[in-house]
Coordinates of C-alpha atoms in Angstrom, one line a residue:
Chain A
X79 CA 1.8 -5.7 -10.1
X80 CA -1.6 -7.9 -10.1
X81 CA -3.6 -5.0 -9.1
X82 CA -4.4 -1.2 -8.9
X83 CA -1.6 0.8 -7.2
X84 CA -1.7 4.3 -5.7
X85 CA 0.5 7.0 -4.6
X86 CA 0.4 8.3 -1.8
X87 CA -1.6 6.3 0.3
X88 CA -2.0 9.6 2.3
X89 CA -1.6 13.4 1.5
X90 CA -1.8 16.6 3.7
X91 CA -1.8 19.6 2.1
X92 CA -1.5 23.4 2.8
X93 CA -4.7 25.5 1.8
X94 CA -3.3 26.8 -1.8
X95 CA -0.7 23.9 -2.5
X96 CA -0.6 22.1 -6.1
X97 CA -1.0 18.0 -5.5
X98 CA -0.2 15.3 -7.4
X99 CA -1.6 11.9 -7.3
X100 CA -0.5 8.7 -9.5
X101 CA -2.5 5.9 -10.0
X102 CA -0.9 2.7 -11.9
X103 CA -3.4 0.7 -13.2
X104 CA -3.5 -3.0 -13.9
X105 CA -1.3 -3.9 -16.7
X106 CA -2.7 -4.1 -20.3
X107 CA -6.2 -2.2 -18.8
X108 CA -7.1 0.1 -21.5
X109 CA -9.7 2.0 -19.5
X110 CA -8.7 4.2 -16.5
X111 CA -11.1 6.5 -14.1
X112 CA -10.9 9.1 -11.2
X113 CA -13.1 8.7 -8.6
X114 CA -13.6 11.3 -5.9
X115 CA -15.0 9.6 -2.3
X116 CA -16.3 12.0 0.7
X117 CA -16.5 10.6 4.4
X118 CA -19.2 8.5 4.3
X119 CA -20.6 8.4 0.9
X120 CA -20.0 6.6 -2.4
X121 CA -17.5 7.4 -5.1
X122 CA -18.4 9.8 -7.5
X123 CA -17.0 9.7 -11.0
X124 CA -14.5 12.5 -11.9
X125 CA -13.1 11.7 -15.4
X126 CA -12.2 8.5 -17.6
X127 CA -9.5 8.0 -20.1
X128 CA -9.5 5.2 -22.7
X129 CA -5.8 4.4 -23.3
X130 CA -4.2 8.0 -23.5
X131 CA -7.3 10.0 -24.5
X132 CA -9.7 11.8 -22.2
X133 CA -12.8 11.2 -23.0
X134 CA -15.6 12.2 -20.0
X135 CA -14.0 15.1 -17.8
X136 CA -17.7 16.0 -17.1
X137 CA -17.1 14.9 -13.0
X138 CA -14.2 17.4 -12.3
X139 CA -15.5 19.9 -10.2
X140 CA -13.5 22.6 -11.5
X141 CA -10.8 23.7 -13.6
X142 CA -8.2 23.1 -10.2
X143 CA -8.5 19.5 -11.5
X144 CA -6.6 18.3 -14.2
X145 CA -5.8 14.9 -15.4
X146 CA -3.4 13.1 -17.8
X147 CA -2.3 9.3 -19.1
X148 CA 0.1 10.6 -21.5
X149 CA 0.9 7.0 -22.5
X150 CA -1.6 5.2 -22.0
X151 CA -0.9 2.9 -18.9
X152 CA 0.1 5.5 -15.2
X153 CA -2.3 8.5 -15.0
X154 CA -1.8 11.4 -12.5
X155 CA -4.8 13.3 -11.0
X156 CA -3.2 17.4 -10.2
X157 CA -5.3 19.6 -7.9
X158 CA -4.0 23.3 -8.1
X159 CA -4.7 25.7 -5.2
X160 CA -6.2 23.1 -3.4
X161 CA -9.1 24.2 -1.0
X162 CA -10.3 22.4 2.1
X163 CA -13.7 21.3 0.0
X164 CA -11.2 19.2 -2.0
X165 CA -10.7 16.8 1.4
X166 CA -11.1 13.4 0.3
X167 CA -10.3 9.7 -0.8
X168 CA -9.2 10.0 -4.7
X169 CA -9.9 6.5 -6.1
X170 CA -8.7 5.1 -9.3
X171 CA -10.0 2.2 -11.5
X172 CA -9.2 0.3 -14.3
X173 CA -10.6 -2.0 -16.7
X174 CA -10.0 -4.0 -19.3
X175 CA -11.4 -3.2 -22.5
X176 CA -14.6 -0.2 -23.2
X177 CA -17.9 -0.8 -22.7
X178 CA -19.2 -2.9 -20.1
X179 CA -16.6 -4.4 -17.8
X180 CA -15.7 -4.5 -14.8
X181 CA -14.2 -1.8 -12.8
X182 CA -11.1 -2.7 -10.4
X183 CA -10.0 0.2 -7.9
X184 CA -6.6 0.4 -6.3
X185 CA -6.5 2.0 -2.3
X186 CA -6.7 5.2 -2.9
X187 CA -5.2 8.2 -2.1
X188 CA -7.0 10.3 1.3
X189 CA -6.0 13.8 0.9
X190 CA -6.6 16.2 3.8
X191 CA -6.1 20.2 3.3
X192 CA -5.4 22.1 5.8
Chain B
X96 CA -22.9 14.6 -7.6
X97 CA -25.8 12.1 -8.8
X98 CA -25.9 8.9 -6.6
X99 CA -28.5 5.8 -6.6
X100 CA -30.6 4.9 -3.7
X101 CA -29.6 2.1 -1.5
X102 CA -31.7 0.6 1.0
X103 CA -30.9 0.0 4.1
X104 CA -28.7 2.7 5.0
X105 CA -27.4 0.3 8.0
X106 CA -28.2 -2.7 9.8
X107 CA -27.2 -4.7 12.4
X108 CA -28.3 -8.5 12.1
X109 CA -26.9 -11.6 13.7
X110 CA -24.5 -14.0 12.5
X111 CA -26.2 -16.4 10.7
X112 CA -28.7 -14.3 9.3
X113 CA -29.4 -13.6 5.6
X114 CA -29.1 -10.3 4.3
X115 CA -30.8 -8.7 1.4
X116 CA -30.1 -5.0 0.3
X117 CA -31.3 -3.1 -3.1
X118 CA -30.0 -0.7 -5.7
X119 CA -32.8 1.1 -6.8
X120 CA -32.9 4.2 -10.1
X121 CA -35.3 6.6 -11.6
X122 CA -32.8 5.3 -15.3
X123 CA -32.4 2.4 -16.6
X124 CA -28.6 0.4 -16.9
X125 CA -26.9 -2.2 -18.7
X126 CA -24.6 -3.1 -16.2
X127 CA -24.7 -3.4 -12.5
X128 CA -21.7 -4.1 -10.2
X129 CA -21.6 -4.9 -6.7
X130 CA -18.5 -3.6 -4.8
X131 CA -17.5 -4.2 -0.8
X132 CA -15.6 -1.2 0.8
X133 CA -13.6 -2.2 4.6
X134 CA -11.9 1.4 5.9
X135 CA -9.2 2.6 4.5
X136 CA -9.5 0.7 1.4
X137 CA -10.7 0.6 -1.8
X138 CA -13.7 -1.1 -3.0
X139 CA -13.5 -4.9 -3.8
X140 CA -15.6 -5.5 -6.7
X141 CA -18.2 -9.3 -5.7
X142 CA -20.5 -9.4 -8.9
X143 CA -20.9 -8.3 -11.6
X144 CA -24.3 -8.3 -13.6
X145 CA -24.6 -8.0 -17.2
X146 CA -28.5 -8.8 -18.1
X147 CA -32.1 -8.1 -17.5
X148 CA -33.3 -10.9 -15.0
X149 CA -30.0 -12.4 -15.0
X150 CA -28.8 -14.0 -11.2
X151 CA -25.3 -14.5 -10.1
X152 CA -23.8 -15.8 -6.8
X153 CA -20.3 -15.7 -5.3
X154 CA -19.8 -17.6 -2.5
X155 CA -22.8 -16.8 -0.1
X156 CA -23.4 -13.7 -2.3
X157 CA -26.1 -13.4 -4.7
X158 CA -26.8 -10.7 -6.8
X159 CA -29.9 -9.7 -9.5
X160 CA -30.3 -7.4 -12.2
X161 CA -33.6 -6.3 -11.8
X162 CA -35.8 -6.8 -15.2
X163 CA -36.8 -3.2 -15.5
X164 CA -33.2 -2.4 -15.2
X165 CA -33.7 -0.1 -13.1
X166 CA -32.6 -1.8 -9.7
X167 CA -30.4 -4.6 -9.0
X168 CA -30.2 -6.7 -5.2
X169 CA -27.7 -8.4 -3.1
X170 CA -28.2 -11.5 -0.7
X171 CA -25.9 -12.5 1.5
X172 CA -26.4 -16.0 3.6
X173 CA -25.0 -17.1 6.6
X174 CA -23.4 -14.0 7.7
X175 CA -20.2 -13.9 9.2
X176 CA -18.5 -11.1 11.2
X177 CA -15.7 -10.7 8.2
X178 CA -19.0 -9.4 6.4
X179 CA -18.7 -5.9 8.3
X180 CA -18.1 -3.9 5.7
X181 CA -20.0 -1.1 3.3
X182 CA -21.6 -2.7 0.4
X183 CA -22.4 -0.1 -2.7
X184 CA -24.4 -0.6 -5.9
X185 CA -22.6 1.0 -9.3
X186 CA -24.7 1.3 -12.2
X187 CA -23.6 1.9 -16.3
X188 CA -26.1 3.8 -18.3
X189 CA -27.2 2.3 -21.5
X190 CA -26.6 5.5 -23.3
X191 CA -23.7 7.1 -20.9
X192 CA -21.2 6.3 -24.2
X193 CA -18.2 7.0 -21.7
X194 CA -18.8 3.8 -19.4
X195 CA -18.7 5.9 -16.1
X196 CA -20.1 3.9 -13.4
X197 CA -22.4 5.8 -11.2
X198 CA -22.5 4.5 -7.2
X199 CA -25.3 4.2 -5.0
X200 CA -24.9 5.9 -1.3
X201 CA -24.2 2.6 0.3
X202 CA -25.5 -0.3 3.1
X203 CA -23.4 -0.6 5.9
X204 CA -23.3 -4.0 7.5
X205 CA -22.7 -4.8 10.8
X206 CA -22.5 -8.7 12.3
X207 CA -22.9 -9.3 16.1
X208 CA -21.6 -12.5 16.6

């Protein structure tokens, strides 16, 4: 596709339920991040792979939150147990190359637990 | 989480009017990237700066990277009502070494025609 796609667009969860949430990035983008975004504020960074290796998981808020790219190109953000803080808009980016270039986000993903 | 300052929170101007709006951080950056966000989407990504000083328009946006690199501004002439939106500021750290961007709390813009 010519841009970021993500799965689902919306996601309600029972207090305690596991989550999963894809993100396909554009095609050929090496780098991939998670952004978290609460009602009303800016995105804040959660973790970033380049190609299939993690390498900043310093934004996941705790160890509920697990990421992989196990290839290198679709990525899936897992919340386990989820809680009602985790209520929010899950955004992911890609970009082209490391360093400094520019970010491209796909819709996101609004989960709500209940 | 951390976040940069943006200023105005809000505003409400005319159609017509210019708009300015500013990024502002106690670090400095080497790259600045100005994103617009409409509801229920994600953020659409308008300029990108790269250098100290260095200017860049889009359209009837213009954006500058601040020469202390510590802020970076957006201009925006002639609104329009399709200009509603909330703009945020997203700032690279020279010595982040994992290129996370970090976002400012956001300007939301609203046109009266």
């Amino acid at each position: 596709g010519a841009g970021v796609s993500q799965s689902p667009r919306y996601k309600v969860a029972k207090r305690g339920q596991d989550v999963a949430l894809r993100c396909d990035p554009i095609s050929g983008h090496v780098s991939l991040f998670w952004y978290q975004q609460a009602l009303g504020q800016g995105p804040e960074f959660l973790t970033y792979f380049q190609n299939e290796a993690q390498l900043d998981k310093s934004g996941l808020p705790s160890d509920r939150f697990f990421a992989e790219r196990p290839e290198g190109s679709v990525s899936t953000l897992k919340i386990q147990r989820t809680q009602q803080e985790d209520s929010a808009v899950y955004l992911c980016a890609s970009s082209t190359g490391t360093g400094a270039y520019e970010q491209y986000f796909g819709p996101g993903t609004r989960l709500t637990v209940t | 989480g951390q976040q940069l300052n943006q200023s105005p929170q809000s505003m409400f101007i005319q159609e017509g009017e210019d708009v300015s709006m500013n990024c502002t951080s106690s670090s400095i950056f080497n790259t600045w990237l100005w994103y617009k966000q409409e509801p229920g989407e994600g953020p659409v990504l308008l300029i990108a700066l790269y250098k100290a000083g260095e200017l860049t328009s889009n359209g009837r946006l213009t954006a500058q990277f601040g020469i202390t690199r510590k802020d970076s501004f957006l201009n925006i002439s002639a609104s329009i009502p399709s200009d509603v939106g909330i703009y945020f500021c997203a700032g690279q750290r020279a010595t982040s070494g994992t290129y996370k961007y970090i976002f400012g709390t956001g300007t939301r813009l609203k046109v009266l025609a």
